[in-house]
Structures are given as C-alpha cells and as structure tokens.
Short mmCIF file of C-alpha atoms and ligand atoms in Angstrom, two decimals:
data_model
loop_
_atom_site.label_atom_id
_atom_site.label_comp_id
_atom_site.label_asym_id
_atom_site.label_seq_id
_atom_site.Cartn_x
_atom_site.Cartn_y
_atom_site.Cartn_z
CA MET A 135 25.78 16.68 -32.80
CA LEU A 136 22.99 15.31 -30.61
CA ARG A 137 20.14 13.80 -32.66
CA CYS A 138 16.81 13.32 -30.89
CA TYR A 139 13.18 12.52 -31.63
CA GLN A 140 10.96 14.98 -29.78
CA VAL A 141 7.32 15.45 -28.91
CA ALA A 142 6.79 18.92 -30.40
CA ALA A 143 2.98 18.80 -30.33
CA PHE A 144 0.85 16.30 -28.38
CA GLY A 145 -0.27 13.35 -30.53
CA LYS A 146 1.71 14.41 -33.62
CA PRO A 147 4.64 12.40 -35.09
CA LEU A 148 7.91 12.93 -33.24
CA VAL A 149 10.22 15.49 -34.81
CA LEU A 150 13.89 14.76 -35.54
CA THR A 151 15.99 17.57 -34.09
CA GLU A 152 19.76 18.18 -34.04
CA LYS A 153 21.51 20.18 -31.34
CA PRO A 154 25.12 20.75 -30.32
CA LEU A 155 26.42 18.13 -27.84
CA PRO A 156 25.96 19.38 -24.27
CA GLN A 157 29.11 19.91 -22.19
CA PRO A 158 28.68 18.20 -18.80
CA ALA A 159 29.21 20.48 -15.77
CA GLY A 160 29.60 19.62 -12.06
CA ARG A 161 28.71 15.94 -11.55
CA GLN A 162 26.80 15.66 -14.83
CA VAL A 163 27.57 12.84 -17.25
CA LEU A 164 27.02 12.71 -21.01
CA LEU A 165 26.12 9.25 -22.33
CA ARG A 166 26.03 7.95 -25.88
CA VAL A 167 22.66 6.15 -25.94
CA GLU A 168 22.87 2.49 -26.88
CA CYS A 169 19.31 1.29 -26.15
CA CYS A 170 16.06 2.92 -25.09
CA GLY A 171 12.89 1.01 -24.24
CA VAL A 172 9.50 2.24 -25.47
CA CYS A 173 7.23 2.43 -22.41
CA HIS A 174 3.50 2.91 -21.96
CA SER A 175 4.26 6.18 -20.11
CA ASP A 176 5.82 7.48 -23.32
CA LEU A 177 2.34 7.17 -24.84
CA HIS A 178 0.93 9.39 -22.10
CA ILE A 179 3.64 11.97 -22.73
CA TRP A 180 2.92 11.77 -26.46
CA ASP A 181 -0.85 12.07 -25.91
CA GLY A 182 -0.30 14.86 -23.40
CA TYR A 183 -2.08 13.49 -20.35
CA PHE A 184 -2.38 10.71 -17.76
CA ASP A 185 -6.01 9.66 -17.20
CA LEU A 186 -6.85 9.45 -13.47
CA GLY A 187 -10.40 8.17 -14.02
CA GLY A 188 -13.72 9.89 -13.38
CA GLY A 189 -12.84 12.52 -15.97
CA LYS A 190 -9.74 13.66 -14.05
CA ARG A 191 -6.50 14.06 -15.98
CA VAL A 192 -2.91 14.99 -15.18
CA VAL A 193 -1.47 16.91 -18.08
CA ALA A 194 1.94 15.63 -19.15
CA ALA A 195 5.09 17.65 -19.80
CA ALA A 196 3.92 20.35 -17.35
CA ASN A 197 0.90 21.43 -19.41
CA GLY A 198 2.98 21.37 -22.55
CA SER A 199 5.33 24.08 -21.27
CA LEU A 200 8.21 21.58 -21.49
CA LEU A 201 7.64 20.89 -25.18
CA PRO A 202 9.53 20.13 -27.28
CA LEU A 203 10.54 17.19 -25.07
CA THR A 204 12.55 14.06 -25.91
CA PRO A 205 10.82 11.02 -24.35
CA GLY A 206 12.56 7.82 -23.28
CA HIS A 207 13.41 6.74 -19.73
CA GLU A 208 14.68 3.16 -20.18
CA ILE A 209 18.23 3.99 -21.20
CA THR A 210 21.52 2.13 -21.40
CA GLY A 211 24.52 3.83 -22.89
CA THR A 212 28.23 4.48 -22.77
CA VAL A 213 29.88 7.33 -20.90
CA VAL A 214 31.26 9.94 -23.33
CA SER A 215 32.38 12.61 -20.86
CA ALA A 216 31.75 13.78 -17.31
CA GLY A 217 31.81 17.10 -15.46
CA PRO A 218 34.88 18.11 -13.40
CA GLU A 219 33.28 17.07 -10.07
CA ALA A 220 32.36 13.54 -11.23
CA VAL A 221 34.73 11.02 -9.67
CA GLN A 222 33.44 7.62 -10.81
CA ALA A 223 32.19 8.16 -14.36
CA LYS A 224 34.87 7.40 -16.94
CA ALA A 225 34.63 7.45 -20.73
CA GLY A 226 33.72 4.05 -22.17
CA GLN A 227 31.80 2.68 -19.14
CA ARG A 228 28.50 1.01 -20.07
CA ARG A 229 25.76 2.13 -17.70
CA LEU A 230 22.02 1.95 -17.01
CA VAL A 231 20.36 5.27 -16.14
CA PHE A 232 18.07 5.57 -13.09
CA PRO A 233 15.56 8.05 -14.54
CA TRP A 234 13.26 8.76 -11.55
CA ILE A 235 15.15 11.79 -10.30
CA GLY A 236 13.54 14.14 -7.77
CA CYS A 237 14.36 17.50 -6.23
CA GLY A 238 16.66 15.85 -3.69
CA THR A 239 15.44 17.97 -0.78
CA CYS A 240 11.75 17.14 -0.08
CA PRO A 241 10.93 14.49 2.61
CA PRO A 242 10.43 11.52 0.21
CA CYS A 243 13.66 12.43 -1.66
CA ARG A 244 15.57 12.64 1.64
CA ASP A 245 14.26 9.13 2.47
CA GLY A 246 15.75 7.81 -0.77
CA ASN A 247 12.40 7.77 -2.55
CA GLU A 248 13.14 10.26 -5.32
CA HIS A 249 10.56 8.48 -7.50
CA LEU A 250 7.91 9.82 -5.06
CA CYS A 251 9.30 13.38 -5.08
CA ALA A 252 6.85 15.98 -3.83
CA GLY A 253 8.89 18.90 -5.14
CA ALA A 254 10.38 19.81 -8.50
CA GLN A 255 10.68 16.42 -10.23
CA GLN A 256 13.39 15.98 -12.84
CA ALA A 257 12.59 12.50 -14.13
CA ILE A 258 14.54 11.88 -17.32
CA GLY A 259 12.31 11.51 -20.39
CA ILE A 260 9.30 12.83 -18.41
CA PHE A 261 10.40 16.30 -17.29
CA THR A 262 13.82 16.54 -18.97
CA ASP A 263 15.08 15.27 -22.33
CA GLY A 264 15.34 11.47 -22.46
CA GLY A 265 16.69 8.59 -24.49
CA TYR A 266 14.96 8.77 -27.87
CA ALA A 267 18.25 10.31 -28.86
CA SER A 268 21.88 9.73 -29.76
CA HIS A 269 23.00 11.19 -26.40
CA VAL A 270 21.50 11.97 -23.01
CA LEU A 271 22.77 14.25 -20.24
CA VAL A 272 22.41 12.71 -16.76
CA PRO A 273 22.40 15.31 -13.94
CA ASP A 274 24.59 13.34 -11.51
CA GLU A 275 26.84 10.29 -11.80
CA GLN A 276 25.07 8.69 -8.81
CA TYR A 277 22.18 7.81 -11.17
CA LEU A 278 24.38 5.54 -13.33
CA LEU A 279 24.43 1.81 -12.58
CA ASP A 280 26.86 -0.84 -13.77
CA ILE A 281 25.04 -3.56 -15.76
CA GLY A 282 27.99 -5.97 -15.78
CA SER A 283 27.50 -8.60 -18.46
CA LEU A 284 23.73 -8.09 -18.83
CA ASP A 285 22.38 -7.55 -22.34
CA PRO A 286 22.05 -3.74 -22.73
CA ALA A 287 18.61 -3.99 -24.39
CA LEU A 288 17.21 -6.14 -21.56
CA ALA A 289 18.95 -4.04 -18.91
CA ALA A 290 17.34 -0.89 -20.37
CA THR A 291 13.88 -2.32 -19.61
CA TYR A 292 14.88 -2.71 -15.97
CA ALA A 293 14.91 1.09 -15.47
CA CYS A 294 11.12 1.32 -15.68
CA SER A 295 9.17 -1.82 -16.49
CA GLY A 296 11.55 -4.09 -14.57
CA LEU A 297 11.83 -1.70 -11.62
CA THR A 298 8.06 -1.20 -11.50
CA ALA A 299 7.52 -4.96 -11.46
CA TYR A 300 10.28 -5.44 -8.87
CA SER A 301 8.95 -2.79 -6.49
CA ALA A 302 5.37 -4.12 -6.75
CA LEU A 303 6.42 -7.74 -6.08
CA LYS A 304 8.69 -6.64 -3.23
CA LYS A 305 5.64 -5.16 -1.46
CA LEU A 306 4.10 -8.67 -1.48
CA GLY A 307 7.15 -10.32 0.05
CA ARG A 308 7.78 -14.09 0.06
CA LEU A 309 4.68 -16.27 -0.25
CA HIS A 310 4.09 -19.76 1.11
CA ALA A 311 4.33 -22.45 -1.55
CA ASP A 312 0.61 -23.20 -1.21
CA HIS A 313 -0.45 -19.57 -1.71
CA SER A 314 -1.48 -18.22 -5.08
CA LEU A 315 -0.20 -15.10 -6.83
CA LEU A 316 -2.33 -13.43 -9.52
CA ILE A 317 -0.88 -11.04 -12.09
CA VAL A 318 -3.49 -9.03 -13.99
CA GLY A 319 -2.20 -7.58 -17.27
CA ALA A 320 0.73 -9.03 -19.21
CA GLY A 321 2.03 -5.98 -21.07
CA GLY A 322 5.69 -5.00 -20.80
CA VAL A 323 5.58 -4.45 -17.04
CA GLY A 324 3.34 -7.43 -16.32
CA LEU A 325 5.60 -9.78 -18.28
CA ASN A 326 8.64 -8.44 -16.44
CA ALA A 327 6.77 -9.35 -13.22
CA VAL A 328 6.07 -12.85 -14.53
CA ALA A 329 9.80 -13.23 -15.20
CA LEU A 330 10.66 -12.06 -11.66
CA ALA A 331 7.80 -13.66 -9.71
CA GLN A 332 9.29 -17.08 -8.97
CA ALA A 333 12.63 -15.63 -7.84
CA MET A 334 11.06 -12.89 -5.70
CA THR A 335 7.95 -14.47 -4.18
CA GLY A 336 8.79 -18.17 -4.44
CA VAL A 337 5.58 -18.80 -6.39
CA ALA A 338 4.81 -19.11 -10.13
CA PRO A 339 1.97 -16.69 -10.92
CA ILE A 340 -1.42 -17.14 -12.50
CA VAL A 341 -1.73 -14.51 -15.24
CA ALA A 342 -4.94 -12.88 -16.46
CA ASP A 343 -4.89 -11.05 -19.80
CA LEU A 344 -7.42 -10.48 -22.58
CA ASP A 345 -4.87 -11.11 -25.35
CA PRO A 346 -4.06 -14.77 -26.21
CA ALA A 347 -0.57 -13.76 -27.49
CA LYS A 348 0.27 -12.16 -24.13
CA ARG A 349 -1.09 -15.19 -22.26
CA ALA A 350 1.16 -17.43 -24.38
CA ALA A 351 4.17 -15.20 -23.63
CA ALA A 352 3.35 -15.37 -19.90
CA LEU A 353 3.27 -19.17 -19.97
CA GLN A 354 6.65 -19.19 -21.73
CA LEU A 355 8.06 -17.01 -18.96
CA GLY A 356 7.00 -19.52 -16.32
CA ALA A 357 3.41 -18.62 -15.41
CA LYS A 358 1.58 -21.53 -13.80
CA ASP A 359 -1.63 -20.73 -15.66
CA ALA A 360 -2.92 -18.00 -17.98
CA ILE A 361 -6.59 -17.13 -18.04
CA ASP A 362 -8.92 -14.81 -19.96
CA PRO A 363 -10.58 -12.62 -17.31
CA ARG A 364 -13.45 -11.83 -19.69
CA ALA A 365 -14.37 -15.50 -20.17
CA ASP A 366 -17.71 -16.50 -18.62
CA GLY A 367 -17.29 -17.31 -14.93
CA ALA A 368 -13.53 -16.66 -14.99
CA LEU A 369 -13.40 -15.14 -11.49
CA LYS A 370 -15.57 -17.87 -9.99
CA ALA A 371 -13.41 -20.57 -11.55
CA LEU A 372 -10.26 -18.89 -10.23
CA LEU A 373 -11.73 -18.64 -6.71
CA LYS A 374 -12.73 -22.29 -6.86
CA ALA A 375 -9.34 -23.46 -8.13
CA THR A 376 -7.28 -21.42 -5.64
CA GLY A 377 -9.59 -20.76 -2.69
CA GLY A 378 -8.78 -17.10 -3.39
CA VAL A 379 -5.32 -15.67 -4.00
CA MET A 380 -3.13 -14.34 -1.19
CA ALA A 381 -1.44 -11.82 -3.47
CA ALA A 382 -2.35 -9.99 -6.65
CA VAL A 383 -0.84 -7.24 -8.78
CA ASP A 384 -2.95 -5.17 -11.15
CA PHE A 385 -0.74 -3.93 -13.98
CA ALA A 386 -3.67 -2.53 -15.98
CA GLY A 387 -5.45 -0.14 -13.63
CA SER A 388 -8.91 -0.17 -15.19
CA ASP A 389 -12.20 -0.59 -13.31
CA THR A 390 -12.42 -4.19 -14.50
CA SER A 391 -8.81 -5.21 -13.87
CA PHE A 392 -8.94 -3.81 -10.32
CA GLY A 393 -12.28 -5.51 -9.74
CA PHE A 394 -10.86 -8.82 -10.95
CA GLY A 395 -7.72 -8.60 -8.80
CA TYR A 396 -9.56 -7.40 -5.71
CA GLY A 397 -12.35 -9.93 -6.19
CA ALA A 398 -9.85 -12.77 -6.40
CA LEU A 399 -8.33 -12.08 -2.93
CA ARG A 400 -8.79 -14.47 -0.05
CA LYS A 401 -8.91 -13.40 3.60
CA GLY A 402 -5.70 -11.60 4.51
CA GLY A 403 -4.95 -11.00 0.84
CA HIS A 404 -2.98 -8.09 -0.61
CA LEU A 405 -3.57 -6.34 -3.94
CA VAL A 406 -0.81 -4.10 -5.28
CA THR A 407 -2.09 -1.74 -7.93
CA VAL A 408 0.30 -0.37 -10.54
CA GLY A 409 -1.42 0.29 -13.89
CA LEU A 410 -2.47 3.76 -14.95
CA LEU A 411 -5.37 3.05 -17.30
CA GLY A 412 -7.60 5.49 -15.47
CA GLY A 413 -9.95 3.22 -13.50
CA THR A 414 -11.89 4.01 -10.36
CA ALA A 415 -13.08 1.52 -7.74
CA THR A 416 -15.73 1.09 -5.10
CA PHE A 417 -15.73 -1.74 -2.58
CA SER A 418 -17.46 -2.69 0.63
CA ILE A 419 -15.51 -1.23 3.54
CA GLY A 420 -17.14 -3.76 5.87
CA LEU A 421 -15.97 -6.76 3.83
CA HIS A 422 -12.56 -5.12 3.40
CA VAL A 423 -12.27 -4.91 7.19
CA MET A 424 -13.65 -8.36 7.99
CA LYS A 425 -11.46 -10.04 5.38
CA GLY A 426 -8.39 -8.09 6.54
CA LEU A 427 -7.56 -7.07 2.99
CA ARG A 428 -4.84 -4.69 1.85
CA VAL A 429 -4.57 -2.51 -1.26
CA SER A 430 -1.29 -0.72 -1.99
CA GLY A 431 -0.33 1.62 -4.79
CA SER A 432 3.12 1.16 -6.30
CA TYR A 433 4.75 3.68 -8.64
CA VAL A 434 8.02 2.73 -10.40
CA GLY A 435 10.70 2.24 -7.70
CA SER A 436 13.72 3.68 -5.90
CA LEU A 437 17.38 3.89 -6.85
CA THR A 438 18.12 1.28 -4.17
CA GLU A 439 15.50 -1.06 -5.63
CA LEU A 440 17.01 -0.69 -9.12
CA ARG A 441 20.41 -1.67 -7.64
CA GLU A 442 18.76 -4.70 -5.99
CA LEU A 443 17.09 -5.69 -9.27
CA LEU A 444 20.38 -5.50 -11.21
CA ALA A 445 22.04 -7.64 -8.54
CA LEU A 446 19.20 -10.18 -8.75
CA ALA A 447 19.39 -10.27 -12.56
CA GLN A 448 23.13 -10.89 -12.43
CA THR A 449 22.96 -13.69 -9.87
CA THR A 450 19.74 -15.49 -10.86
CA ALA A 451 18.76 -17.10 -14.14
CA LEU A 452 15.61 -15.13 -15.02
CA PRO A 453 13.55 -16.15 -18.05
CA PRO A 454 14.23 -13.63 -20.86
CA LEU A 455 11.59 -11.00 -21.60
CA PRO A 456 10.61 -10.91 -25.32
CA ILE A 457 12.37 -7.88 -26.84
CA THR A 458 11.95 -6.45 -30.34
CA LEU A 459 14.81 -4.20 -31.45
CA ALA A 460 14.04 -1.24 -33.72
CA PRO A 461 16.19 1.59 -35.07
CA LEU A 462 15.77 4.98 -33.41
CA ASP A 463 14.11 6.46 -36.52
CA GLN A 464 11.22 4.03 -35.88
CA ALA A 465 10.30 5.88 -32.65
CA THR A 466 6.92 7.17 -33.82
CA ALA A 467 6.01 3.86 -35.48
CA SER A 468 6.95 2.04 -32.27
CA LEU A 469 4.67 4.28 -30.18
CA GLU A 470 1.85 3.61 -32.65
CA LYS A 471 2.36 -0.16 -32.37
CA LEU A 472 2.31 0.05 -28.57
CA LYS A 473 -0.83 2.17 -28.67
CA ALA A 474 -2.52 -0.40 -30.90
CA GLY A 475 -1.69 -3.12 -28.33
CA GLN A 476 0.47 -4.97 -30.86
CA VAL A 477 3.58 -5.28 -28.71
CA VAL A 478 4.39 -8.47 -26.80
CA GLY A 479 7.14 -7.66 -24.31
CA ARG A 480 9.14 -4.55 -25.13
CA ILE A 481 10.25 -2.60 -28.19
CA VAL A 482 13.77 -1.29 -27.58
CA LEU A 483 15.12 1.46 -29.83
CA GLU A 484 18.79 1.26 -30.81
CA ALA A 485 20.47 4.61 -31.28
ZN1 ZN B 284 8.15 3.65 -18.15
ZN1 ZN B 285 11.83 15.71 -3.96
#
C-alpha cells in the first residue's frame, strides 16, 4: 500500500490516506520515499494560495480542483520499480527527485527551463502527488539524480531550497574579494545560500534577519556578519561599513526586505529577488538608471542547475545546513512549526 498525508481541505490538518501502489508505465519510476523536506511552498499549498501583494493571489492546487493533493517536493528515495521503457532506473538505486517538471513542449521547457513552464505544469508535490508519502511516482527516469555518498536528508533539501539558493547565487556570478554580498532572510533557503555563498561567489555574505536564532545559524554557516535589519539605522550602518553592496539576494520578498536589499546596493549593484511573501515595490527609475542597478527574479532552478549543485556538493566541503528529522506522521505539526517561524534550517520528514 501507498500511505500519504494529503491536503484534503485548505488549512485543515493533513489526512492520512492509503491507496494501492501505482504500477509504473512507460518511463515512469516508483520510488520508496526515504526523506522529504518541509518547504515554505508547502505552507502555500496548505493555505490554498500564494500572495502576490497588493491584494492579488494565485490560488494553489489549481483552485482546489487538484485536492486531495499530497504535498512534498524535496524527495530522496530508493527505486522500487520502473516502467518497461525506463533504461537507467534499477531497483535499489538511491535517487534525488527533480520536482519542477513542465509540459515539455512550451518554449521555456524546450530551452531546458521546465521550472518556468508556460504550459501544463506537472511539478511534483505542487500539481501532482508528492513526497509526504511512503512512495512517489516520478513521470520519467530523467528526473532522478544520483546523490552518491551525500546524506539523503541533506540531499533532499537540494531539490528546492538548495536549488533555489544555487540558481539565485549563480545569477550573481563570481564577485571580487573586496565586494560585499548581502543575503536578506535566513530561513531554509537563505541558510542554504549562506552555505553555498563562499564556494559560488568567492565571498562570505552579510546576512540580515529579524530572528536572533537565524542570525546565529548564519554565522555558524560562515556568514561574515549578521545584522538585524529592523535595528535603528541598520541600513545606514551597512552602507557606511561596505560602501554599498555589489550583490544582494532577497529571500523574504516583503516590501521591507526588498527595500532593504535594494537600498543597500552600490552603483552597478544587482539584487536577485526570490522570496514570495507578497511584497510590492516602488523605486526611482531615474536613480535606477543612473546607478546602473539590476533587479532579477529567480524561481527555483533547472534540472541542469540541480545536477551542477549535486556535483558541487560532492566535490566541495560545504558547511552543513541544520536539519531536524521528524517522522512522516508529524507532517501537520511540522507545517505548523514552520508557519510559526520556529524552524531553523529544515525539517525533513522520514517515511
Ligand atoms: Zn520548496
Ligand atoms: Zn512547458
């Protein structure tokens, strides 16, 4: 049997459901779930909407028509069986699932950017049943990645929070040693970025977060400094200490976090914005032009980028992200903890 914890009604406790094990067809692969990270996006699916700011909302799970839906898109597991057309998947292989699956035929999908699919998205745990379960059916073996000797709980977080951090930092490129990098927001994704920053940009980041526990975690992961952006004169002090930062990533996405990241940029600076807290922004177009600033949006990442991240993690000593393991039957309680802002790093469910 397949046991799963499903969103049956938005905002209500997840419901334990049992179904017969699916039989993989074509190039499909059935995995026994080992680990599944609990992501902030799971909260949006649970609540039923993503807040776009200014009163605009995107309703999750296709207006509820996909309910009941099993969340969970940070999945490692072991291959149980594969369809007759699968050539690489073999029973017993331990794999990480790339969940950001698109239609495969629209222009972004054809460019290898399935995470930016403009057609019928099939992202696992968002549009199709995910990893809060004993088993998950993956639509094609090409979405399975070998994690080598990586810890399966840590590797699970690479499918979303790690990949999101990787893709955002990659947009900044390598920085000169005397340039500053600011990371706003040290939740699960932000901390993954702190862990990756030195290896990817060549610079240890300055981290801004309201929560002292998250600032402490950031310092442990190698942040150069950790500041409270709400402290009196925090932005002024940062500008004075750095002369303005050349690169910033906003992992929160609120009016204030964007304002802090954007306001911290020096001439020629680049802000990558990632968080989905529902902020809106206004800024002077004239100053934006004269300072030669850049703002980029970054949403999760591509299959190629996830391969690059796994290769980096296997060849570079990255500081370990704090992970709290919890049994699968703690799925609802874990979402509640995340919602209350009580999670430092990642909760990973063990099936
Ligand atoms: Zn996620
Ligand atoms: Zn597509």
